[in-house]
Amino acid sequence: MSAATLPGQPFVHYHEGQLYVEGRALQQLAQRHATPLFVYSQAAMLAALAAYQRGFAGRDAQICYAMKANSTLGVLQVFARAGCGFDIVSGGELARVLAAGGDAAKVIFSGVGKTRAEMRQALDAGIGCFNVESEAELDVLNAVALERGCRAPISIRVNPNVDPKTHPYISTGLKGNKFGVAHERTLATYQRAALLPGLRIVGIDCHIGSQITESAPYLDAMDRMLELVAAIEAGGIHLEHIDLGGGLGIDYNGDTPPAADALWAQLLAKLDARGFGQRKLMIEPGRSLVGNAGVCVTEVLYLKPGEQKNFCIVDAAMNDLPRPAMYQAFHRIVPLQEHADHPSLLCDVVGPVCESGDWIGRDRQIQAQAGEYLAVLSAGAYCVSMSSNYNSRPRAAELLVDGEAVHVLRERESVAGLFAGEQLR
Ligand code: LLP
């Protein structure tokens, strides 16, 4: 029996053959709260945050958690209490930040399709910055701010045309992507923004992609951003802050992204060398703060041997864990209880949803029998926040473990709740 932490997840470990998140055995939590069940480690979130805080020690920096990664109120509360701001992409996300006790002044609003209603909501709440993604959006935001009798604080999101070397669906800073203003148009767009009376230019922003596992794309993006900052400021427009976005990857399957503090040591050296060391910095990390803080516990329903493939059918599915179906993403799958005597089956781990794309792991060696539990690892980011009710499946419950304490962050949805807003004629 091993007593070891799992790769990339220092707060998930086996103790006497049982899988724990911090001080709590997952088997007991699964029996008590049923499955599928998401369990998060608060210590893991705070440790991930601490790596950025170490990187920024002594600097003027604001960490805005990109809450699209996991927008459950209790998760937001952890980051709000730790002093984080939030990167939002909708009015719904803003409402969640406020409900969780977040500070509106530390909110930045990204996204290519902000509606007028969302702009009004954000102006009334007093958010810190709109990251504007097009020239057309500048005009609309200007008009909405004038109508409200205020000036909207803005950054322009630059598309630096840097290849983040990640999955095409999650690269955002390449020319063909819908995000941001083209690098070559940036200066002209700032000059235009400076003439609009409803806007107040406060910064510059970029975000190049997600699950980035190398430093080079960040270093390139920083070079390109600093060239732009110099050019924009030479034209008489001052930028209070530089926002380098999020995107740092995590270890899903032996991935080796740079540590946040090591990456920022390199990036800060660049800033210092170019005389921007005192500038306020913003970042928008999502996955790297929560991804490896969560697991999804699922029960094995059936083992189904086949001629070409064996299947391990579990009670979690693509509606709970959409990343494999959407991005062919890999999540490690391990048993909650180690049974050295169980036979190991080479199989696809699949859910009950009626789609061939409903798989969670392919060609895995699984050592578990029906009625036993598995944990799908690295499930803290982009799982619950992307979950759906497809096949009329209620969303799973979510728990936060803090040492030995367990907090229910979200109760399992009820089936009646799924159709509560529907009407019969
Ligand atoms: N800022 C902006 C403007 C973004 O678009 C994103 C993510 C982030 C920050 C946070 O990026 P992170 O640090 O989490 O990589 N659903 C996909 C990931 C989509 C990311 C979209 N943008 C997945 O499950 O891999």
Coordinates of C-alpha atoms and ligand atoms in Angstrom, one line a residue:
M1 CA 0.0 0.0 0.0
S2 CA 1.4 3.4 -1.0
A3 CA 1.4 6.6 0.9
A4 CA 2.1 9.0 -1.9
T5 CA 0.8 12.2 -3.3
L6 CA -0.3 12.2 -6.9
P7 CA 1.7 14.0 -9.6
G8 CA 0.8 17.7 -9.8
Q9 CA -1.6 17.5 -6.9
P10 CA 0.2 17.8 -3.6
F11 CA -3.1 17.8 -1.6
V12 CA -4.4 14.6 -3.0
H13 CA -2.7 11.5 -1.7
Y14 CA -3.0 7.8 -0.8
H15 CA -2.9 6.9 2.9
E16 CA -3.1 3.2 3.7
G17 CA -4.5 2.5 0.3
Q18 CA -7.3 5.1 0.5
L19 CA -7.4 8.3 -1.5
Y20 CA -7.6 11.5 0.5
V21 CA -8.1 15.2 -0.3
E22 CA -6.2 17.0 2.5
G23 CA -7.4 15.3 5.7
R24 CA -10.6 13.6 4.3
A25 CA -10.9 10.1 2.8
L26 CA -12.9 10.4 -0.4
Q27 CA -14.6 7.0 0.0
Q28 CA -16.4 8.4 3.1
L29 CA -17.4 11.6 1.3
A30 CA -18.7 9.6 -1.7
Q31 CA -20.8 7.3 0.5
R32 CA -22.2 10.3 2.4
H33 CA -22.8 12.7 -0.5
A34 CA -23.3 10.2 -3.4
T35 CA -21.7 10.5 -6.9
P36 CA -20.7 12.1 -9.2
L37 CA -19.1 14.4 -6.6
F38 CA -16.6 17.2 -7.0
V39 CA -14.2 17.6 -4.1
Y40 CA -11.8 20.6 -3.9
S41 CA -8.9 21.3 -1.7
Q42 CA -8.7 24.8 -0.3
A43 CA -5.0 24.4 0.5
A44 CA -4.3 23.5 -3.1
M45 CA -6.0 26.7 -4.3
L46 CA -4.1 28.8 -1.8
A47 CA -0.8 27.1 -2.6
A48 CA -1.3 27.8 -6.3
L49 CA -2.2 31.4 -5.6
A50 CA 0.9 31.7 -3.3
A51 CA 3.2 30.8 -6.3
Y52 CA 1.9 33.9 -8.1
Q53 CA 2.1 36.0 -4.9
R54 CA 5.7 34.9 -4.4
G55 CA 6.5 35.8 -8.0
F56 CA 5.0 39.3 -7.5
A57 CA 6.5 40.0 -4.0
G58 CA 7.4 43.7 -3.7
R59 CA 5.6 44.6 -6.9
D60 CA 2.4 46.4 -7.6
A61 CA 0.3 43.5 -8.9
Q62 CA -3.3 42.5 -9.0
I63 CA -4.2 38.8 -9.5
C64 CA -7.7 38.6 -11.1
Y65 CA -8.9 35.0 -10.9
A66 CA -10.4 34.1 -14.3
M67 CA -13.6 32.7 -12.8
K68 CA -14.8 31.0 -15.9
A69 CA -12.5 28.1 -14.8
N70 CA -14.7 27.5 -11.8
S71 CA -17.4 30.0 -10.8
T72 CA -18.9 28.3 -7.8
L73 CA -19.6 30.9 -5.1
G74 CA -17.6 29.1 -2.4
V75 CA -14.6 28.9 -4.7
L76 CA -14.9 32.6 -5.5
Q77 CA -15.1 33.3 -1.8
V78 CA -11.7 31.6 -1.2
F79 CA -10.1 33.9 -3.7
A80 CA -12.0 37.0 -2.6
R81 CA -10.9 36.4 1.0
A82 CA -7.3 36.0 -0.3
G83 CA -7.5 39.5 -1.8
C84 CA -7.9 38.5 -5.5
G85 CA -9.8 40.4 -8.1
F86 CA -11.7 38.6 -10.8
D87 CA -11.7 38.4 -14.6
I88 CA -15.3 38.1 -15.8
V89 CA -16.8 37.5 -19.1
S90 CA -20.5 38.1 -18.5
G91 CA -23.1 39.9 -16.3
G92 CA -23.8 36.5 -14.8
E93 CA -20.2 36.2 -13.6
L94 CA -20.3 39.7 -12.2
A95 CA -23.4 38.9 -10.2
R96 CA -21.6 35.8 -8.8
V97 CA -18.5 37.9 -7.8
L98 CA -20.7 40.3 -5.9
A99 CA -22.7 37.5 -4.3
A100 CA -19.5 35.9 -3.1
G101 CA -18.2 39.1 -1.5
G102 CA -15.7 40.1 -4.2
D103 CA -14.7 43.7 -4.7
A104 CA -16.2 45.2 -7.9
A105 CA -13.2 47.6 -8.1
K106 CA -10.9 44.6 -8.6
V107 CA -13.0 43.2 -11.5
I108 CA -11.9 43.3 -15.1
F109 CA -14.4 42.5 -17.8
S110 CA -13.1 40.5 -20.8
G111 CA -15.0 39.1 -23.8
V112 CA -15.8 39.9 -27.4
G113 CA -19.6 40.2 -27.1
K114 CA -20.4 42.4 -24.1
T115 CA -24.0 43.5 -24.4
R116 CA -25.2 47.1 -23.5
A117 CA -27.1 45.6 -20.5
E118 CA -23.9 44.0 -19.3
M119 CA -21.9 47.2 -19.8
R120 CA -24.6 49.2 -17.7
Q121 CA -24.5 46.5 -15.0
A122 CA -20.7 46.7 -14.8
L123 CA -20.6 50.5 -14.8
D124 CA -23.2 50.7 -12.1
A125 CA -21.2 48.2 -10.0
G126 CA -18.1 50.2 -10.5
I127 CA -15.8 47.6 -12.0
G128 CA -12.1 48.3 -12.4
C129 CA -11.6 47.9 -16.1
F130 CA -13.3 46.8 -19.3
N131 CA -10.9 44.9 -21.6
V132 CA -12.3 46.1 -24.9
E133 CA -11.9 43.6 -27.8
S134 CA -12.9 45.7 -30.9
E135 CA -13.3 49.2 -32.2
A136 CA -17.0 48.7 -32.5
E137 CA -17.2 47.8 -28.8
L138 CA -15.3 51.1 -28.0
D139 CA -18.1 53.1 -29.5
V140 CA -20.9 51.2 -27.8
L141 CA -19.1 51.4 -24.4
N142 CA -18.5 55.1 -24.9
A143 CA -22.2 55.7 -25.6
V144 CA -23.4 53.6 -22.6
A145 CA -21.0 55.4 -20.3
L146 CA -22.1 58.8 -21.5
E147 CA -25.7 57.7 -21.0
R148 CA -24.8 56.8 -17.4
G149 CA -23.0 60.0 -16.9
C150 CA -19.6 58.4 -16.2
R151 CA -16.4 57.4 -17.9
A152 CA -15.7 53.7 -18.4
P153 CA -12.1 52.6 -17.4
I154 CA -10.7 50.6 -20.3
S155 CA -7.8 48.5 -21.6
I156 CA -7.6 47.3 -25.1
R157 CA -7.1 43.6 -25.5
V158 CA -4.3 43.2 -28.0
N159 CA -4.0 40.1 -30.1
P160 CA -0.2 39.8 -30.1
N161 CA -0.2 37.0 -32.8
V162 CA 1.9 34.7 -30.6
D163 CA 1.5 30.9 -30.9
P164 CA 0.9 29.5 -27.4
K165 CA 1.4 25.9 -28.7
T166 CA -1.7 24.5 -27.2
H167 CA -4.9 22.9 -28.4
P168 CA -6.4 25.0 -31.3
Y169 CA -9.7 25.5 -29.4
I170 CA -7.9 27.1 -26.5
S171 CA -5.4 29.3 -28.3
T172 CA -6.7 32.9 -28.4
G173 CA -3.8 35.1 -29.4
L174 CA -3.3 34.1 -33.0
K175 CA -4.3 36.2 -36.0
G176 CA -7.2 33.8 -37.0
N177 CA -8.8 34.0 -33.5
K178 CA -11.8 36.2 -32.7
F179 CA -10.2 37.8 -29.7
G180 CA -8.6 41.2 -29.2
V181 CA -7.5 43.9 -31.6
A182 CA -4.8 43.1 -34.1
H183 CA -1.4 44.1 -33.0
E184 CA -1.0 46.4 -36.0
R185 CA -4.3 48.2 -35.2
T186 CA -3.5 48.7 -31.6
L187 CA -1.9 52.1 -31.7
A188 CA -4.7 53.6 -33.9
T189 CA -7.3 52.0 -31.6
Y190 CA -5.8 53.7 -28.6
Q191 CA -5.6 57.0 -30.4
R192 CA -9.3 56.6 -31.2
A193 CA -10.3 55.6 -27.7
A194 CA -8.4 58.7 -26.3
L195 CA -10.9 60.9 -28.2
L196 CA -14.0 59.3 -26.8
P197 CA -15.3 61.3 -23.8
G198 CA -17.0 58.4 -22.2
L199 CA -13.8 56.3 -21.9
R200 CA -10.8 56.6 -19.6
I201 CA -7.8 54.6 -20.7
V202 CA -6.2 52.8 -17.8
G203 CA -4.2 49.9 -19.3
I204 CA -3.4 47.4 -21.9
D205 CA -4.2 43.7 -22.0
C206 CA -3.5 40.4 -23.8
H207 CA -4.3 36.8 -23.3
I208 CA -2.7 34.3 -25.7
G209 CA -4.3 30.9 -24.8
S210 CA -4.8 28.3 -22.2
Q211 CA -2.9 25.2 -20.9
I212 CA 0.3 26.8 -22.0
T213 CA 3.2 24.7 -20.8
E214 CA 6.2 26.7 -22.1
S215 CA 7.7 30.1 -21.1
A216 CA 8.6 31.2 -24.6
P217 CA 5.1 32.3 -25.7
Y218 CA 4.8 34.5 -22.6
L219 CA 8.2 36.0 -23.1
D220 CA 7.3 36.8 -26.8
A221 CA 4.0 38.2 -25.8
M222 CA 5.6 40.4 -23.1
D223 CA 8.2 41.7 -25.7
R224 CA 5.4 42.6 -28.1
M225 CA 3.3 44.2 -25.4
L226 CA 6.2 46.3 -24.1
E227 CA 6.9 47.6 -27.7
L228 CA 3.3 48.6 -27.9
V229 CA 3.3 50.3 -24.5
A230 CA 6.3 52.4 -25.5
A231 CA 4.7 53.4 -28.8
I232 CA 1.4 54.2 -27.2
E233 CA 3.0 56.3 -24.5
A234 CA 5.2 58.1 -27.0
G235 CA 1.9 59.3 -28.4
G236 CA 1.0 60.9 -25.0
I237 CA -1.4 58.2 -23.7
H238 CA -0.4 56.9 -20.3
L239 CA -1.1 53.3 -19.3
E240 CA -1.4 52.7 -15.6
H241 CA -1.3 48.9 -15.9
I242 CA -0.1 46.0 -18.1
D243 CA -2.3 42.9 -18.0
L244 CA -0.7 39.7 -19.4
G245 CA -3.8 37.5 -19.2
G246 CA -3.8 34.0 -17.9
G247 CA -3.2 30.7 -19.5
L248 CA -0.5 29.0 -17.5
G249 CA -1.0 25.2 -17.8
I250 CA -1.1 22.4 -15.2
D251 CA 0.1 18.9 -15.0
Y252 CA -2.7 16.7 -16.4
N253 CA -0.5 13.9 -17.8
G254 CA 3.1 14.6 -17.1
D255 CA 2.9 18.1 -18.5
T256 CA 5.7 20.3 -17.1
P257 CA 4.6 24.0 -17.2
P258 CA 6.9 26.5 -15.6
A259 CA 6.0 27.3 -12.0
A260 CA 4.2 30.7 -11.7
D261 CA 7.0 32.3 -9.6
A262 CA 9.7 31.1 -12.0
L263 CA 7.9 32.3 -15.0
W264 CA 7.3 35.7 -13.5
A265 CA 10.9 36.0 -12.4
Q266 CA 11.7 35.8 -16.2
L267 CA 8.9 38.2 -17.2
L268 CA 9.8 40.7 -14.5
A269 CA 13.4 40.7 -15.6
K270 CA 12.1 41.8 -19.1
L271 CA 10.0 44.6 -17.5
D272 CA 12.9 45.8 -15.4
A273 CA 15.3 45.8 -18.4
R274 CA 12.9 48.0 -20.4
G275 CA 12.2 50.4 -17.5
F276 CA 8.7 49.2 -16.8
G277 CA 9.5 47.5 -13.5
Q278 CA 7.3 49.9 -11.4
R279 CA 4.3 49.6 -13.6
K280 CA 1.1 48.0 -12.1
L281 CA 0.7 44.4 -13.3
M282 CA -2.4 42.4 -13.7
I283 CA -2.9 38.8 -14.6
E284 CA -5.9 36.6 -15.2
P285 CA -5.1 33.0 -14.2
G286 CA -7.9 30.5 -14.1
R287 CA -6.9 26.9 -14.6
S288 CA -3.6 27.2 -12.8
L289 CA -5.3 28.3 -9.6
V290 CA -8.0 25.6 -9.4
G291 CA -7.4 22.8 -11.9
N292 CA -5.3 20.6 -9.7
A293 CA -7.3 21.5 -6.6
G294 CA -10.2 19.3 -7.6
V295 CA -11.2 15.7 -8.3
C296 CA -14.4 14.2 -9.5
V297 CA -15.5 11.0 -7.7
T298 CA -17.5 8.6 -9.7
E299 CA -18.9 5.1 -9.1
V300 CA -18.2 2.2 -11.5
L301 CA -21.7 1.1 -12.7
Y302 CA -20.7 -1.8 -15.0
L303 CA -17.7 -3.4 -16.5
K304 CA -18.5 -4.3 -20.1
P305 CA -16.0 -6.5 -21.9
G306 CA -16.2 -6.4 -25.7
E307 CA -14.5 -7.9 -28.7
Q308 CA -12.7 -4.8 -29.8
K309 CA -12.9 -2.7 -26.6
N310 CA -13.6 -3.1 -22.9
F311 CA -15.7 -0.4 -21.3
C312 CA -15.8 0.8 -17.7
I313 CA -19.1 2.5 -17.4
V314 CA -19.2 5.1 -14.6
D315 CA -21.9 7.5 -13.3
A316 CA -20.1 10.7 -14.3
A317 CA -20.4 11.7 -17.9
M318 CA -19.6 14.3 -20.5
N319 CA -22.2 16.6 -19.0
D320 CA -20.1 16.6 -15.8
L321 CA -16.7 16.4 -17.3
P322 CA -16.9 17.9 -20.8
R323 CA -13.2 18.4 -21.5
P324 CA -12.4 14.9 -23.0
A325 CA -15.3 15.1 -25.4
M326 CA -14.6 18.7 -26.4
Y327 CA -10.8 18.8 -26.5
Q328 CA -9.7 15.1 -26.4
A329 CA -8.3 16.2 -23.0
F330 CA -6.6 13.8 -20.7
H331 CA -7.5 13.4 -17.0
R332 CA -5.8 10.8 -14.9
I333 CA -8.3 8.3 -13.4
V334 CA -7.4 6.5 -10.2
P335 CA -9.2 4.2 -7.7
L336 CA -10.4 5.6 -4.4
Q337 CA -9.2 2.4 -2.8
E338 CA -6.2 0.5 -3.9
H339 CA -6.9 -3.2 -4.4
A340 CA -3.7 -5.0 -5.4
D341 CA -5.7 -8.2 -5.8
H342 CA -8.2 -6.8 -8.4
P343 CA -7.5 -7.7 -12.0
S344 CA -6.6 -4.7 -14.1
L345 CA -8.7 -4.1 -17.2
L346 CA -7.6 -2.2 -20.3
C347 CA -10.7 -0.2 -21.1
D348 CA -12.4 3.1 -22.1
V349 CA -13.9 4.8 -19.1
V350 CA -17.3 6.1 -20.3
G351 CA -20.4 7.7 -18.9
P352 CA -24.1 6.9 -19.3
V353 CA -24.9 9.7 -21.9
C354 CA -26.1 8.6 -25.2
E355 CA -23.2 9.8 -27.3
S356 CA -20.2 7.9 -28.5
G357 CA -18.2 11.1 -27.6
D358 CA -19.2 10.5 -24.0
W359 CA -15.8 9.2 -22.8
I360 CA -13.7 10.3 -19.9
G361 CA -10.6 8.3 -20.5
R362 CA -9.4 6.1 -23.4
D363 CA -7.4 2.9 -23.2
R364 CA -6.8 3.1 -19.4
Q365 CA -5.7 0.3 -17.1
I366 CA -8.5 0.3 -14.5
Q367 CA -8.4 -1.8 -11.3
A368 CA -11.9 -1.5 -10.0
Q369 CA -15.1 -3.4 -9.9
A370 CA -18.8 -2.4 -10.2
G371 CA -19.8 -0.6 -7.0
E372 CA -16.3 0.8 -6.4
Y373 CA -15.3 4.4 -6.9
L374 CA -12.8 6.1 -9.1
A375 CA -11.4 9.7 -9.0
V376 CA -11.0 11.7 -12.1
L377 CA -8.1 14.0 -11.3
S378 CA -7.4 17.6 -12.3
A379 CA -11.1 18.3 -12.3
G380 CA -11.1 21.7 -10.6
A381 CA -11.1 23.8 -13.7
Y382 CA -13.5 23.9 -16.6
C383 CA -15.5 21.0 -15.4
V384 CA -18.4 22.2 -13.2
S385 CA -18.3 25.6 -14.9
M386 CA -18.8 23.9 -18.3
S387 CA -21.2 21.2 -17.1
S388 CA -24.7 20.9 -18.6
N389 CA -27.9 19.1 -17.9
Y390 CA -27.8 17.0 -21.1
N391 CA -29.8 13.8 -20.9
S392 CA -31.7 15.5 -18.0
R393 CA -28.8 14.8 -15.7
P394 CA -28.7 17.0 -12.5
R395 CA -25.4 18.7 -11.9
A396 CA -23.2 17.1 -9.3
A397 CA -22.6 18.2 -5.8
E398 CA -19.4 20.1 -4.9
L399 CA -17.5 20.0 -1.6
L400 CA -14.6 22.0 -0.3
V401 CA -12.1 20.3 2.0
D402 CA -10.1 22.5 4.4
G403 CA -7.9 20.3 6.5
E404 CA -10.5 17.9 8.1
A405 CA -13.4 20.3 7.6
V406 CA -15.8 19.7 4.7
H407 CA -18.1 22.4 3.4
V408 CA -20.9 21.8 0.9
L409 CA -20.4 24.4 -1.8
R410 CA -23.2 23.2 -4.0
E411 CA -25.9 20.6 -3.3
R412 CA -26.7 18.1 -6.0
E413 CA -29.3 19.5 -8.3
S414 CA -32.8 18.0 -8.1
V415 CA -34.5 16.6 -11.1
A416 CA -37.6 18.7 -10.3
G417 CA -35.3 21.8 -10.3
L418 CA -34.2 21.0 -13.9
F419 CA -37.7 21.7 -15.3
A420 CA -38.9 24.1 -12.7
G421 CA -39.0 27.0 -15.2
E422 CA -40.8 25.1 -17.9
Q423 CA -44.5 25.3 -18.7
L424 CA -47.1 23.0 -20.2
R425 CA -49.8 24.5 -22.3
Ligands
LLP1 N1 -8.4 35.6 -19.5 C1 -9.0 35.5 -20.7 C2 -9.4 36.7 -21.5 C3 -9.4 34.2 -21.1 O1 -10.1 34.1 -22.3 C4 -9.1 33.1 -20.3 C5 -9.5 31.7 -20.8 C6 -8.4 33.3 -19.1 C7 -8.0 34.6 -18.8 C8 -8.0 32.1 -18.2 O2 -7.2 31.2 -18.8 P1 -6.5 30.0 -18.0 O3 -5.6 30.6 -17.0 O4 -7.6 29.3 -17.3 O5 -5.9 29.2 -19.0 N2 -12.4 25.4 -21.5 C9 -11.1 25.3 -21.9 C10 -10.3 26.5 -21.6 C11 -10.8 27.8 -22.2 C12 -10.0 29.0 -21.8 C13 -10.7 30.3 -22.3 N3 -10.1 31.5 -21.9 C14 -10.5 24.0 -21.3 O6 -11.2 23.3 -20.6 O7 -9.3 23.7 -21.6

